[in-house]
mmCIF file of C-alpha atoms and ligand atoms in Angstrom:
data_model
loop_
_atom_site.group_PDB
_atom_site.id
_atom_site.type_symbol
_atom_site.label_atom_id
_atom_site.label_comp_id
_atom_site.label_asym_id
_atom_site.label_seq_id
_atom_site.Cartn_x
_atom_site.Cartn_y
_atom_site.Cartn_z
ATOM 1 C CA MET A 25 32.335 -14.311 54.490
ATOM 2 C CA LEU A 26 34.863 -17.173 54.577
ATOM 3 C CA LYS A 27 38.488 -16.001 55.328
ATOM 4 C CA SER A 28 39.313 -17.646 52.002
ATOM 5 C CA ASN A 29 37.207 -15.209 49.937
ATOM 6 C CA HIS A 30 38.525 -12.097 51.429
ATOM 7 C CA PRO A 31 39.291 -9.548 48.522
ATOM 8 C CA GLU A 32 42.511 -8.390 50.389
ATOM 9 C CA LEU A 33 44.109 -11.802 50.566
ATOM 10 C CA THR A 34 47.427 -12.184 48.682
ATOM 11 C CA THR A 35 49.816 -15.115 48.144
ATOM 12 C CA TRP A 36 53.474 -15.698 47.925
ATOM 13 C CA ILE A 37 52.907 -17.512 44.591
ATOM 14 C CA LYS A 38 53.221 -15.257 41.620
ATOM 15 C CA VAL A 39 49.839 -14.564 40.051
ATOM 16 C CA PRO A 40 49.882 -12.786 36.649
ATOM 17 C CA GLU A 41 47.391 -9.853 36.339
ATOM 18 C CA ASN A 42 43.886 -10.901 35.244
ATOM 19 C CA SER A 43 44.640 -14.533 36.139
ATOM 20 C CA ASP A 44 41.590 -16.729 36.428
ATOM 21 C CA PHE A 45 43.211 -18.205 39.511
ATOM 22 C CA PRO A 46 43.923 -15.811 42.327
ATOM 23 C CA ILE A 47 44.324 -17.207 45.871
ATOM 24 C CA GLN A 48 40.573 -16.675 46.329
ATOM 25 C CA ASN A 49 39.684 -19.255 43.686
ATOM 26 C CA LEU A 50 41.481 -22.531 44.761
ATOM 27 C CA PRO A 51 39.740 -24.895 42.273
ATOM 28 C CA TYR A 52 40.259 -28.614 42.198
ATOM 29 C CA GLY A 53 41.309 -30.679 39.292
ATOM 30 C CA ILE A 54 43.143 -33.978 38.264
ATOM 31 C CA ALA A 55 46.540 -33.250 36.714
ATOM 32 C CA ALA A 56 49.074 -35.547 35.101
ATOM 33 C CA SER A 57 52.863 -34.978 34.901
ATOM 34 C CA GLY A 58 54.711 -37.766 33.349
ATOM 35 C CA ASP A 59 53.658 -40.922 35.206
ATOM 36 C CA LEU A 60 52.210 -39.007 38.173
ATOM 37 C CA ILE A 61 48.427 -38.332 38.372
ATOM 38 C CA PHE A 62 47.463 -36.266 41.275
ATOM 39 C CA ILE A 63 44.617 -34.066 42.810
ATOM 40 C CA ALA A 64 45.554 -30.388 42.215
ATOM 41 C CA THR A 65 44.695 -26.912 42.924
ATOM 42 C CA ARG A 66 45.937 -23.985 41.006
ATOM 43 C CA ILE A 67 47.176 -20.563 41.906
ATOM 44 C CA GLY A 68 48.201 -18.302 38.974
ATOM 45 C CA ASP A 69 50.107 -20.381 36.553
ATOM 46 C CA THR A 70 51.245 -22.891 39.297
ATOM 47 C CA VAL A 71 49.664 -26.162 39.733
ATOM 48 C CA VAL A 72 49.915 -27.612 43.316
ATOM 49 C CA ASP A 73 49.949 -31.402 43.971
ATOM 50 C CA ILE A 74 47.921 -31.578 47.088
ATOM 51 C CA SER A 75 48.979 -35.184 47.801
ATOM 52 C CA VAL A 76 52.601 -33.951 48.410
ATOM 53 C CA LEU A 77 51.265 -31.467 51.101
ATOM 54 C CA VAL A 78 49.364 -34.298 52.631
ATOM 55 C CA ASP A 79 52.594 -36.446 52.578
ATOM 56 C CA PHE A 80 54.495 -33.853 54.429
ATOM 57 C CA GLY A 81 51.664 -33.330 57.124
ATOM 58 C CA TYR A 82 50.215 -30.006 56.053
ATOM 59 C CA PHE A 83 46.749 -31.345 56.622
ATOM 60 C CA ASP A 84 47.486 -33.275 59.853
ATOM 61 C CA SER A 85 45.662 -30.474 61.817
ATOM 62 C CA LEU A 86 42.306 -31.158 60.101
ATOM 63 C CA GLU A 87 40.125 -33.889 61.301
ATOM 64 C CA ILE A 88 39.842 -35.786 58.036
ATOM 65 C CA PRO A 89 38.962 -39.413 58.700
ATOM 66 C CA ASP A 90 40.666 -40.884 55.735
ATOM 67 C CA LEU A 91 43.593 -39.081 53.983
ATOM 68 C CA SER A 92 43.489 -41.673 51.176
ATOM 69 C CA ILE A 93 40.925 -39.428 49.412
ATOM 70 C CA PHE A 94 43.894 -37.164 48.431
ATOM 71 C CA TYR A 95 45.656 -39.936 46.577
ATOM 72 C CA GLU A 96 42.600 -40.786 44.300
ATOM 73 C CA LYS A 97 42.633 -40.102 40.516
ATOM 74 C CA SER A 98 39.276 -38.363 40.554
ATOM 75 C CA LEU A 99 37.719 -35.859 42.843
ATOM 76 C CA ASN A 100 34.524 -38.110 43.766
ATOM 77 C CA GLU A 101 35.836 -39.200 47.214
ATOM 78 C CA LEU A 102 36.976 -35.550 48.041
ATOM 79 C CA ALA A 103 33.573 -34.191 46.951
ATOM 80 C CA LEU A 104 32.000 -36.670 49.226
ATOM 81 C CA LEU A 105 33.450 -35.201 52.360
ATOM 82 C CA PRO A 106 31.007 -33.330 54.574
ATOM 83 C CA LYS A 107 30.761 -29.601 53.529
ATOM 84 C CA ASN A 108 32.401 -28.383 56.776
ATOM 85 C CA LEU A 109 35.493 -30.457 56.056
ATOM 86 C CA ARG A 110 35.641 -29.269 52.521
ATOM 87 C CA ILE A 111 35.496 -25.727 53.900
ATOM 88 C CA ALA A 112 38.258 -26.616 56.301
ATOM 89 C CA ILE A 113 40.504 -27.951 53.561
ATOM 90 C CA ARG A 114 39.885 -24.706 51.512
ATOM 91 C CA GLU A 115 40.635 -22.530 54.595
ATOM 92 C CA ARG A 116 43.942 -24.494 55.252
ATOM 93 C CA LEU A 117 45.106 -23.992 51.682
ATOM 94 C CA THR A 118 44.388 -20.377 52.021
ATOM 95 C CA GLU A 119 46.485 -20.302 55.221
ATOM 96 C CA ILE A 120 49.376 -22.194 53.661
ATOM 97 C CA PHE A 121 49.566 -20.042 50.529
ATOM 98 C CA SER A 122 48.945 -16.596 52.236
ATOM 99 C CA SER A 123 51.756 -14.036 51.875
ATOM 100 C CA SER A 124 52.678 -13.924 55.490
ATOM 101 C CA ASN A 125 52.564 -17.668 56.160
ATOM 102 C CA MET A 126 56.051 -19.367 56.333
ATOM 103 C CA GLU A 127 55.057 -22.985 56.813
ATOM 104 C CA LEU A 128 55.546 -23.983 53.083
ATOM 105 C CA GLN A 129 57.066 -20.788 51.728
ATOM 106 C CA GLY A 130 60.806 -21.394 51.128
ATOM 107 C CA ASN A 131 60.636 -25.128 52.075
ATOM 108 C CA GLU A 132 62.434 -26.122 48.857
ATOM 109 C CA GLU A 133 62.314 -29.901 49.460
ATOM 110 C CA VAL A 134 58.529 -29.829 49.383
ATOM 111 C CA LEU A 135 58.027 -27.173 46.862
ATOM 112 C CA GLN A 136 60.218 -29.074 44.283
ATOM 113 C CA LEU A 137 57.748 -31.923 44.636
ATOM 114 C CA ALA A 138 54.503 -30.106 44.993
ATOM 115 C CA LEU A 139 54.630 -27.252 42.491
ATOM 116 C CA HIS A 140 54.308 -27.638 38.839
ATOM 117 C CA GLN A 141 54.079 -25.176 35.899
ATOM 118 C CA ALA A 142 50.525 -25.214 34.450
ATOM 119 C CA GLU A 143 51.848 -25.492 30.960
ATOM 120 C CA GLN A 144 53.774 -28.609 31.999
ATOM 121 C CA VAL A 145 50.936 -30.659 33.162
ATOM 122 C CA GLN A 146 47.996 -32.260 31.366
ATOM 123 C CA MET A 147 44.554 -31.796 32.933
ATOM 124 C CA LEU A 148 42.351 -34.936 33.012
ATOM 125 C CA MET A 149 38.648 -35.444 33.746
ATOM 126 C CA PRO A 150 38.207 -34.085 37.204
ATOM 127 C CA VAL A 151 35.363 -36.519 38.256
ATOM 128 C CA GLN A 152 34.292 -39.899 37.265
ATOM 129 C CA VAL A 153 30.748 -39.091 35.983
ATOM 130 C CA GLY A 154 28.315 -41.802 36.895
ATOM 131 C CA ASP A 155 25.227 -40.071 35.729
ATOM 132 C CA TYR A 156 24.530 -36.972 33.667
ATOM 133 C CA THR A 157 21.401 -34.756 33.284
ATOM 134 C CA ASP A 158 21.039 -32.010 30.876
ATOM 135 C CA PHE A 159 18.440 -29.277 31.821
ATOM 136 C CA TYR A 160 16.900 -26.701 29.624
ATOM 137 C CA SER A 161 16.735 -23.805 32.152
ATOM 138 C CA SER A 162 17.165 -20.651 30.031
ATOM 139 C CA ILE A 163 13.966 -19.019 29.085
ATOM 140 C CA GLU A 164 15.502 -17.114 26.184
ATOM 141 C CA HIS A 165 17.005 -20.308 24.761
ATOM 142 C CA ALA A 166 13.754 -22.340 25.178
ATOM 143 C CA THR A 167 11.777 -19.414 23.591
ATOM 144 C CA ASN A 168 14.134 -19.125 20.669
ATOM 145 C CA VAL A 169 14.159 -22.748 19.957
ATOM 146 C CA GLY A 170 10.356 -22.870 20.259
ATOM 147 C CA LYS A 171 10.115 -19.976 17.710
ATOM 148 C CA ILE A 172 12.636 -21.681 15.302
ATOM 149 C CA PHE A 173 11.153 -25.205 15.465
ATOM 150 C CA ARG A 174 7.538 -24.873 16.459
ATOM 151 C CA ASP A 175 5.006 -21.950 16.768
ATOM 152 C CA PRO A 176 6.360 -18.519 17.499
ATOM 153 C CA GLU A 177 3.083 -17.642 19.249
ATOM 154 C CA LYS A 178 3.326 -20.628 21.636
ATOM 155 C CA ALA A 179 7.219 -20.942 21.814
ATOM 156 C CA LEU A 180 7.210 -22.226 25.399
ATOM 157 C CA LEU A 181 5.414 -25.505 26.104
ATOM 158 C CA PRO A 182 2.775 -25.496 28.985
ATOM 159 C CA ASN A 183 5.107 -27.312 31.469
ATOM 160 C CA TRP A 184 8.110 -25.117 31.013
ATOM 161 C CA LYS A 185 7.505 -22.609 33.741
ATOM 162 C CA HIS A 186 6.335 -25.226 36.173
ATOM 163 C CA LEU A 187 9.349 -27.559 36.249
ATOM 164 C CA PRO A 188 12.873 -27.422 35.160
ATOM 165 C CA VAL A 189 12.779 -29.604 32.027
ATOM 166 C CA GLY A 190 15.570 -32.071 31.521
ATOM 167 C CA TYR A 191 16.694 -35.344 30.122
ATOM 168 C CA HIS A 192 18.953 -38.093 31.296
ATOM 169 C CA GLY A 193 22.119 -37.864 29.002
ATOM 170 C CA ARG A 194 25.120 -40.042 28.291
ATOM 171 C CA ALA A 195 28.042 -39.893 30.773
ATOM 172 C CA SER A 196 30.603 -41.857 28.760
ATOM 173 C CA SER A 197 31.015 -39.318 26.137
ATOM 174 C CA ILE A 198 31.766 -36.453 28.475
ATOM 175 C CA VAL A 199 35.439 -35.441 27.987
ATOM 176 C CA VAL A 200 37.920 -32.828 29.229
ATOM 177 C CA SER A 201 38.927 -29.650 27.404
ATOM 178 C CA GLY A 202 41.455 -30.298 24.782
ATOM 179 C CA THR A 203 39.931 -33.347 23.441
ATOM 180 C CA SER A 204 39.037 -33.154 19.665
ATOM 181 C CA ILE A 205 35.598 -34.371 18.557
ATOM 182 C CA HIS A 206 34.807 -35.983 15.174
ATOM 183 C CA ARG A 207 31.751 -34.677 13.325
ATOM 184 C CA PRO A 208 29.033 -37.175 14.051
ATOM 185 C CA LYS A 209 27.221 -39.274 11.340
ATOM 186 C CA GLY A 210 23.589 -39.986 11.502
ATOM 187 C CA GLN A 211 20.053 -40.059 9.907
ATOM 188 C CA THR A 212 18.488 -36.801 8.875
ATOM 189 C CA ARG A 213 15.044 -35.982 7.880
ATOM 190 C CA PRO A 214 13.976 -36.862 4.388
ATOM 191 C CA ASN A 215 12.535 -34.131 2.142
ATOM 192 C CA ASN A 216 9.070 -35.817 2.098
ATOM 193 C CA ASP A 217 7.169 -38.751 3.375
ATOM 194 C CA GLU A 218 8.026 -40.978 0.383
ATOM 195 C CA GLU A 219 11.768 -40.600 0.618
ATOM 196 C CA THR A 220 14.030 -42.673 2.890
ATOM 197 C CA PRO A 221 15.975 -40.609 5.593
ATOM 198 C CA HIS A 222 19.455 -39.369 4.668
ATOM 199 C CA PHE A 223 22.564 -40.781 6.182
ATOM 200 C CA GLY A 224 25.981 -39.058 6.469
ATOM 201 C CA PRO A 225 28.134 -36.584 8.422
ATOM 202 C CA SER A 226 25.930 -33.875 10.172
ATOM 203 C CA LYS A 227 25.673 -30.571 8.297
ATOM 204 C CA GLN A 228 24.399 -28.650 11.297
ATOM 205 C CA LEU A 229 27.003 -29.260 14.039
ATOM 206 C CA ASP A 230 26.525 -26.870 16.772
ATOM 207 C CA PHE A 231 27.823 -25.833 20.204
ATOM 208 C CA GLU A 232 25.701 -25.214 23.350
ATOM 209 C CA LEU A 233 27.097 -22.829 25.880
ATOM 210 C CA GLU A 234 26.257 -24.263 29.322
ATOM 211 C CA MET A 235 27.533 -24.461 32.778
ATOM 212 C CA ALA A 236 27.378 -27.817 34.855
ATOM 213 C CA PHE A 237 27.278 -28.519 38.489
ATOM 214 C CA ILE A 238 28.737 -31.605 40.303
ATOM 215 C CA THR A 239 27.063 -33.280 43.239
ATOM 216 C CA SER A 240 28.914 -34.015 46.408
ATOM 217 C CA ILE A 241 26.612 -36.420 48.218
ATOM 218 C CA LYS A 242 25.204 -39.919 47.873
ATOM 219 C CA THR A 243 21.491 -40.406 48.617
ATOM 220 C CA ASN A 244 19.338 -43.442 48.814
ATOM 221 C CA LEU A 245 16.800 -44.557 46.302
ATOM 222 C CA GLY A 246 13.453 -43.144 47.311
ATOM 223 C CA ASP A 247 15.119 -40.072 49.012
ATOM 224 C CA SER A 248 14.662 -36.453 47.753
ATOM 225 C CA ILE A 249 16.660 -33.249 48.534
ATOM 226 C CA PRO A 250 14.610 -30.380 49.871
ATOM 227 C CA VAL A 251 15.284 -27.180 47.856
ATOM 228 C CA ASP A 252 16.699 -25.298 50.787
ATOM 229 C CA GLN A 253 19.346 -28.003 51.326
ATOM 230 C CA ALA A 254 20.085 -28.565 47.613
ATOM 231 C CA GLU A 255 23.042 -26.121 47.416
ATOM 232 C CA ASP A 256 24.853 -28.057 50.322
ATOM 233 C CA ALA A 257 24.815 -31.080 47.993
ATOM 234 C CA ILE A 258 26.799 -29.279 45.276
ATOM 235 C CA PHE A 259 30.589 -29.528 45.048
ATOM 236 C CA GLY A 260 31.210 -27.038 42.297
ATOM 237 C CA MET A 261 30.786 -26.071 38.637
ATOM 238 C CA VAL A 262 32.427 -26.374 35.268
ATOM 239 C CA ILE A 263 31.893 -24.929 31.783
ATOM 240 C CA PHE A 264 30.048 -27.482 29.611
ATOM 241 C CA ASN A 265 29.992 -27.429 25.857
ATOM 242 C CA ASP A 266 27.016 -29.637 24.832
ATOM 243 C CA LEU A 267 27.963 -30.255 21.189
ATOM 244 C CA SER A 268 24.750 -30.952 19.166
ATOM 245 C CA ALA A 269 23.959 -32.118 15.651
ATOM 246 C CA ARG A 270 20.899 -30.129 14.777
ATOM 247 C CA ASP A 271 19.861 -31.982 11.635
ATOM 248 C CA ILE A 272 20.130 -35.368 13.486
ATOM 249 C CA GLN A 273 18.263 -33.900 16.523
ATOM 250 C CA ASN A 274 15.484 -32.705 14.243
ATOM 251 C CA TRP A 275 14.740 -36.100 12.875
ATOM 252 C CA GLU A 276 15.187 -38.185 16.009
ATOM 253 C CA TYR A 277 13.880 -36.029 18.958
ATOM 254 C CA VAL A 278 10.186 -36.756 18.787
ATOM 255 C CA PRO A 279 8.756 -38.488 20.833
ATOM 256 C CA LEU A 280 11.481 -39.298 23.451
ATOM 257 C CA GLY A 281 13.936 -36.367 23.150
ATOM 258 C CA PRO A 282 17.491 -36.009 21.944
ATOM 259 C CA PHE A 283 19.503 -39.124 21.604
ATOM 260 C CA LEU A 284 22.573 -39.546 19.299
ATOM 261 C CA SER A 285 22.517 -35.847 18.331
ATOM 262 C CA LYS A 286 23.969 -35.085 21.838
ATOM 263 C CA SER A 287 25.982 -38.179 22.759
ATOM 264 C CA PHE A 288 28.957 -38.037 20.509
ATOM 265 C CA GLY A 289 30.952 -35.737 22.770
ATOM 266 C CA SER A 290 30.397 -33.023 25.441
ATOM 267 C CA VAL A 291 33.366 -31.076 26.643
ATOM 268 C CA ILE A 292 33.998 -29.612 30.118
ATOM 269 C CA SER A 293 36.604 -27.279 31.580
ATOM 270 C CA PRO A 294 39.150 -29.115 33.715
ATOM 271 C CA TRP A 295 39.012 -27.134 36.988
ATOM 272 C CA VAL A 296 36.057 -27.508 39.292
ATOM 273 C CA ILE A 297 35.224 -24.115 40.857
ATOM 274 C CA THR A 298 33.851 -24.707 44.326
ATOM 275 C CA MET A 299 30.640 -23.293 45.501
ATOM 276 C CA GLU A 300 32.645 -21.643 48.336
ATOM 277 C CA ALA A 301 34.672 -19.655 45.724
ATOM 278 C CA LEU A 302 31.510 -18.641 43.903
ATOM 279 C CA GLU A 303 29.696 -17.446 47.050
ATOM 280 C CA PRO A 304 30.408 -13.782 46.641
ATOM 281 C CA PHE A 305 28.944 -13.858 43.083
ATOM 282 C CA ARG A 306 25.408 -14.726 44.177
ATOM 283 C CA THR A 307 22.699 -12.575 42.470
ATOM 284 C CA LYS A 308 18.833 -12.609 41.952
ATOM 285 C CA GLY A 309 17.377 -14.759 39.279
ATOM 286 C CA PRO A 310 14.596 -13.805 36.959
ATOM 287 C CA ILE A 311 11.146 -13.518 38.661
ATOM 288 C CA GLN A 312 9.316 -16.908 38.389
ATOM 289 C CA GLU A 313 5.705 -16.019 37.377
ATOM 290 C CA PRO A 314 3.393 -18.013 37.653
ATOM 291 C CA GLU A 315 4.573 -18.987 41.145
ATOM 292 C CA VAL A 316 6.215 -22.321 41.307
ATOM 293 C CA LEU A 317 4.889 -25.424 43.325
ATOM 294 C CA PRO A 318 5.894 -25.345 47.032
ATOM 295 C CA TYR A 319 8.639 -27.977 46.761
ATOM 296 C CA LEU A 320 10.513 -25.738 44.255
ATOM 297 C CA GLN A 321 10.129 -22.428 46.207
ATOM 298 C CA ILE A 322 13.275 -20.992 47.651
ATOM 299 C CA LYS A 323 14.151 -17.598 49.312
ATOM 300 C CA GLY A 324 17.261 -15.646 48.722
ATOM 301 C CA ASP A 325 19.743 -15.226 45.899
ATOM 302 C CA HIS A 326 20.410 -18.504 44.099
ATOM 303 C CA ASN A 327 21.723 -17.346 40.787
ATOM 304 C CA PHE A 328 25.281 -16.539 40.103
ATOM 305 C CA ASP A 329 26.732 -13.642 38.047
ATOM 306 C CA ILE A 330 29.322 -15.349 35.889
ATOM 307 C CA GLN A 331 30.146 -13.824 32.488
ATOM 308 C CA LEU A 332 30.408 -16.317 29.672
ATOM 309 C CA GLU A 333 32.036 -16.071 26.238
ATOM 310 C CA VAL A 334 32.263 -18.331 23.160
ATOM 311 C CA ALA A 335 34.873 -17.929 20.445
ATOM 312 C CA ILE A 336 35.296 -19.786 17.198
ATOM 313 C CA ARG A 337 38.774 -20.113 15.558
ATOM 314 C CA PRO A 338 38.778 -21.322 11.999
ATOM 315 C CA GLN A 339 41.875 -23.435 10.983
ATOM 316 C CA LYS A 340 44.918 -21.075 10.655
ATOM 317 C CA ALA A 341 42.946 -18.054 11.314
ATOM 318 C CA GLU A 342 42.286 -15.481 14.263
ATOM 319 C CA GLN A 343 39.420 -16.371 16.539
ATOM 320 C CA THR A 344 36.167 -14.393 16.630
ATOM 321 C CA ILE A 345 33.997 -13.924 19.723
ATOM 322 C CA VAL A 346 30.550 -15.094 18.689
ATOM 323 C CA CYS A 347 28.533 -14.874 21.966
ATOM 324 C CA GLN A 348 28.719 -13.251 25.260
ATOM 325 C CA SER A 349 26.168 -14.431 27.956
ATOM 326 C CA ASN A 350 25.691 -14.849 31.752
ATOM 327 C CA THR A 351 24.633 -17.683 34.052
ATOM 328 C CA LYS A 352 22.406 -14.994 35.847
ATOM 329 C CA TYR A 353 19.905 -15.319 33.056
ATOM 330 C CA LEU A 354 18.972 -18.842 34.003
ATOM 331 C CA TYR A 355 15.283 -19.060 34.967
ATOM 332 C CA TRP A 356 15.672 -22.265 37.014
ATOM 333 C CA ASN A 357 18.462 -22.153 39.531
ATOM 334 C CA MET A 358 20.732 -25.133 40.535
ATOM 335 C CA ALA A 359 18.844 -25.793 43.801
ATOM 336 C CA GLN A 360 15.683 -26.155 42.025
ATOM 337 C CA GLN A 361 17.123 -28.304 39.377
ATOM 338 C CA LEU A 362 18.653 -30.701 41.917
ATOM 339 C CA THR A 363 15.523 -30.858 44.081
ATOM 340 C CA HIS A 364 13.334 -31.566 40.946
ATOM 341 C CA GLN A 365 15.877 -34.184 39.911
ATOM 342 C CA THR A 366 15.381 -36.121 43.196
ATOM 343 C CA VAL A 367 11.693 -35.399 43.895
ATOM 344 C CA ALA A 368 10.481 -38.565 42.470
ATOM 345 C CA GLY A 369 13.135 -40.637 44.463
ATOM 346 C CA CYS A 370 16.031 -40.781 41.969
ATOM 347 C CA ASN A 371 19.247 -41.346 43.971
ATOM 348 C CA ILE A 372 22.298 -39.320 43.218
ATOM 349 C CA ASN A 373 26.195 -39.821 43.766
ATOM 350 C CA PRO A 374 29.148 -37.633 44.173
ATOM 351 C CA GLY A 375 30.560 -36.781 40.748
ATOM 352 C CA ASP A 376 27.224 -36.790 38.978
ATOM 353 C CA MET A 377 26.981 -33.984 36.478
ATOM 354 C CA TYR A 378 24.012 -31.686 35.799
ATOM 355 C CA ALA A 379 24.236 -29.271 32.874
ATOM 356 C CA SER A 380 22.106 -26.025 32.764
ATOM 357 C CA GLY A 381 21.047 -26.153 29.180
ATOM 358 C CA THR A 382 22.128 -23.555 26.714
ATOM 359 C CA ILE A 383 22.492 -20.205 28.446
ATOM 360 C CA SER A 384 21.105 -17.556 26.098
ATOM 361 C CA GLY A 385 20.573 -13.937 27.186
ATOM 362 C CA PRO A 386 18.077 -11.436 25.960
ATOM 363 C CA SER A 387 20.080 -9.845 23.177
ATOM 364 C CA PRO A 388 20.933 -11.496 19.793
ATOM 365 C CA ASP A 389 24.750 -11.406 20.536
ATOM 366 C CA SER A 390 24.053 -13.332 23.828
ATOM 367 C CA PHE A 391 22.462 -16.420 22.247
ATOM 368 C CA GLY A 392 24.389 -19.566 23.342
ATOM 369 C CA SER A 393 24.245 -21.682 20.173
ATOM 370 C CA MET A 394 24.877 -21.242 16.525
ATOM 371 C CA LEU A 395 21.258 -22.327 15.860
ATOM 372 C CA GLU A 396 20.105 -19.203 17.561
ATOM 373 C CA LEU A 397 22.948 -16.815 16.518
ATOM 374 C CA SER A 398 22.428 -17.637 12.842
ATOM 375 C CA TRP A 399 18.708 -18.105 13.413
ATOM 376 C CA LYS A 400 18.797 -21.558 11.819
ATOM 377 C CA GLY A 401 21.037 -20.441 8.963
ATOM 378 C CA THR A 402 19.200 -17.275 7.920
ATOM 379 C CA ARG A 403 21.646 -14.737 9.410
ATOM 380 C CA PRO A 404 25.117 -16.102 8.912
ATOM 381 C CA VAL A 405 27.681 -15.000 11.626
ATOM 382 C CA LYS A 406 30.624 -13.072 10.186
ATOM 383 C CA MET A 407 34.131 -14.198 11.213
ATOM 384 C CA LYS A 408 37.194 -12.015 11.350
ATOM 385 C CA ASP A 409 38.884 -13.921 8.534
ATOM 386 C CA GLY A 410 35.947 -12.824 6.161
ATOM 387 C CA SER A 411 34.340 -16.329 6.272
ATOM 388 C CA GLU A 412 30.808 -16.837 7.555
ATOM 389 C CA ARG A 413 29.223 -19.477 9.816
ATOM 390 C CA ASN A 414 25.721 -20.888 10.114
ATOM 391 C CA PHE A 415 27.125 -23.906 11.976
ATOM 392 C CA ILE A 416 30.508 -25.269 12.882
ATOM 393 C CA HIS A 417 32.952 -26.172 10.148
ATOM 394 C CA ASP A 418 35.577 -28.934 10.231
ATOM 395 C CA TYR A 419 38.865 -27.943 11.920
ATOM 396 C CA ASP A 420 37.083 -24.981 13.868
ATOM 397 C CA THR A 421 38.171 -24.680 17.421
ATOM 398 C CA ILE A 422 35.410 -23.637 19.912
ATOM 399 C CA THR A 423 36.646 -21.986 23.139
ATOM 400 C CA MET A 424 34.397 -21.199 26.009
ATOM 401 C CA LYS A 425 35.279 -19.002 29.008
ATOM 402 C CA ALA A 426 33.624 -18.127 32.287
ATOM 403 C CA THR A 427 34.564 -15.471 34.835
ATOM 404 C CA ALA A 428 33.029 -13.903 37.841
ATOM 405 C CA GLN A 429 34.269 -10.426 39.046
ATOM 406 C CA LYS A 430 33.572 -8.354 42.077
ATOM 407 C CA ASN A 431 35.459 -6.086 44.524
ATOM 408 C CA GLY A 432 38.677 -6.540 42.459
ATOM 409 C CA VAL A 433 38.510 -10.276 42.614
ATOM 410 C CA ARG A 434 38.267 -12.237 39.419
ATOM 411 C CA ILE A 435 37.397 -15.920 39.722
ATOM 412 C CA GLY A 436 37.695 -17.747 36.352
ATOM 413 C CA PHE A 437 36.976 -21.194 35.092
ATOM 414 C CA GLY A 438 39.973 -21.391 32.654
ATOM 415 C CA GLU A 439 38.940 -22.621 29.233
ATOM 416 C CA CYS A 440 36.795 -25.256 27.684
ATOM 417 C CA ILE A 441 38.306 -25.923 24.250
ATOM 418 C CA THR A 442 37.550 -28.509 21.465
ATOM 419 C CA GLN A 443 38.383 -28.671 17.896
ATOM 420 C CA ILE A 444 36.017 -30.343 15.438
ATOM 421 C CA LEU A 445 37.596 -32.917 13.130
ATOM 422 C CA PRO A 446 35.971 -34.479 10.052
ATOM 423 C CA ALA A 447 33.621 -37.371 10.260
ATOM 424 C CA LYS A 448 35.427 -40.722 10.873
HETATM 425 CA CA1 CA B 11 21.993 -28.897 26.047
#
């Protein structure tokens, strides 16, 4: 176990009870305060400007070849550091902020510059996303969608258990939590072959509860990443709300897959939770039967036990939790996804994003989209204010949360929030 993961660790920074950000978390993000934009970590409700600690020599003991990575306005260069150096930075942060350590504690000159209250900073996109892939790795979700749109008897297509199905998505429309998204307009299916398609604001706007991982290495075109090395190429994870317009999707997706129904806005949580922080939460994934091809076979525990939750808040009303799921349900794990992504020779870069696909669990209250929760509008979801939802209404706010808990340590992802505004 890394020292930085020890459940007994405490810090001299105040951490509220049930905070997502104990000393064992140490996520990375990009924060803005006035004109300052800086690489940050967070402990409790305190956001730490890491570049200030670098200024004052707190990282001089580490053999980091180029300290300019700490002055970037994205985490891409930090992610690109070799894994052993990323671990060394994490361990050093743990040391500096541990209760008994006096290097920084009480040093008012540095603290004044380095510490910010979370409510007084704005969180920006943590990475510059060059490329984005969306997988389809929950067997429950793929089965539900197959039942709803195709044949209940043959809900899963023949390839599904042999490869992690995915598509190349749009990176430009991935935005950080807190960004509002306008309801998309588009073409929808005509009632019959004689009619022309309809055009207008989507009537079936949906969320998709997903998690995404961010890669930490650069590979050459033609190279592929062996499955037992794939996790070392992952920097960390965020919550990913893949907003989807079901009516637009239904008309456009054959034969080449989703297009405009998925590219009008996807929202991520601002803090990247590192693979090191998530290490204690490894768990077994579902049994893969039939056996997968050798290049996708991996031994050990490669799923993660992270509780997920989605709430919808209608305008001026209390929020209702509509879904509770868990990343452990994913049939295909991140190592298999990344290996499959590169097996044909596709090159990857630090900061690239790979979303899991909607994470549905086995029970109806764990389904990760309104499409499944309302079973395509046939079982409306009741809200606390008495209203009902088949899909998302204008001015609804969608909040996703993710937390891993074990041995009294709670590692949270913070929140991934977006409000839906009327079509432009
Ligand atoms: Ca998706």
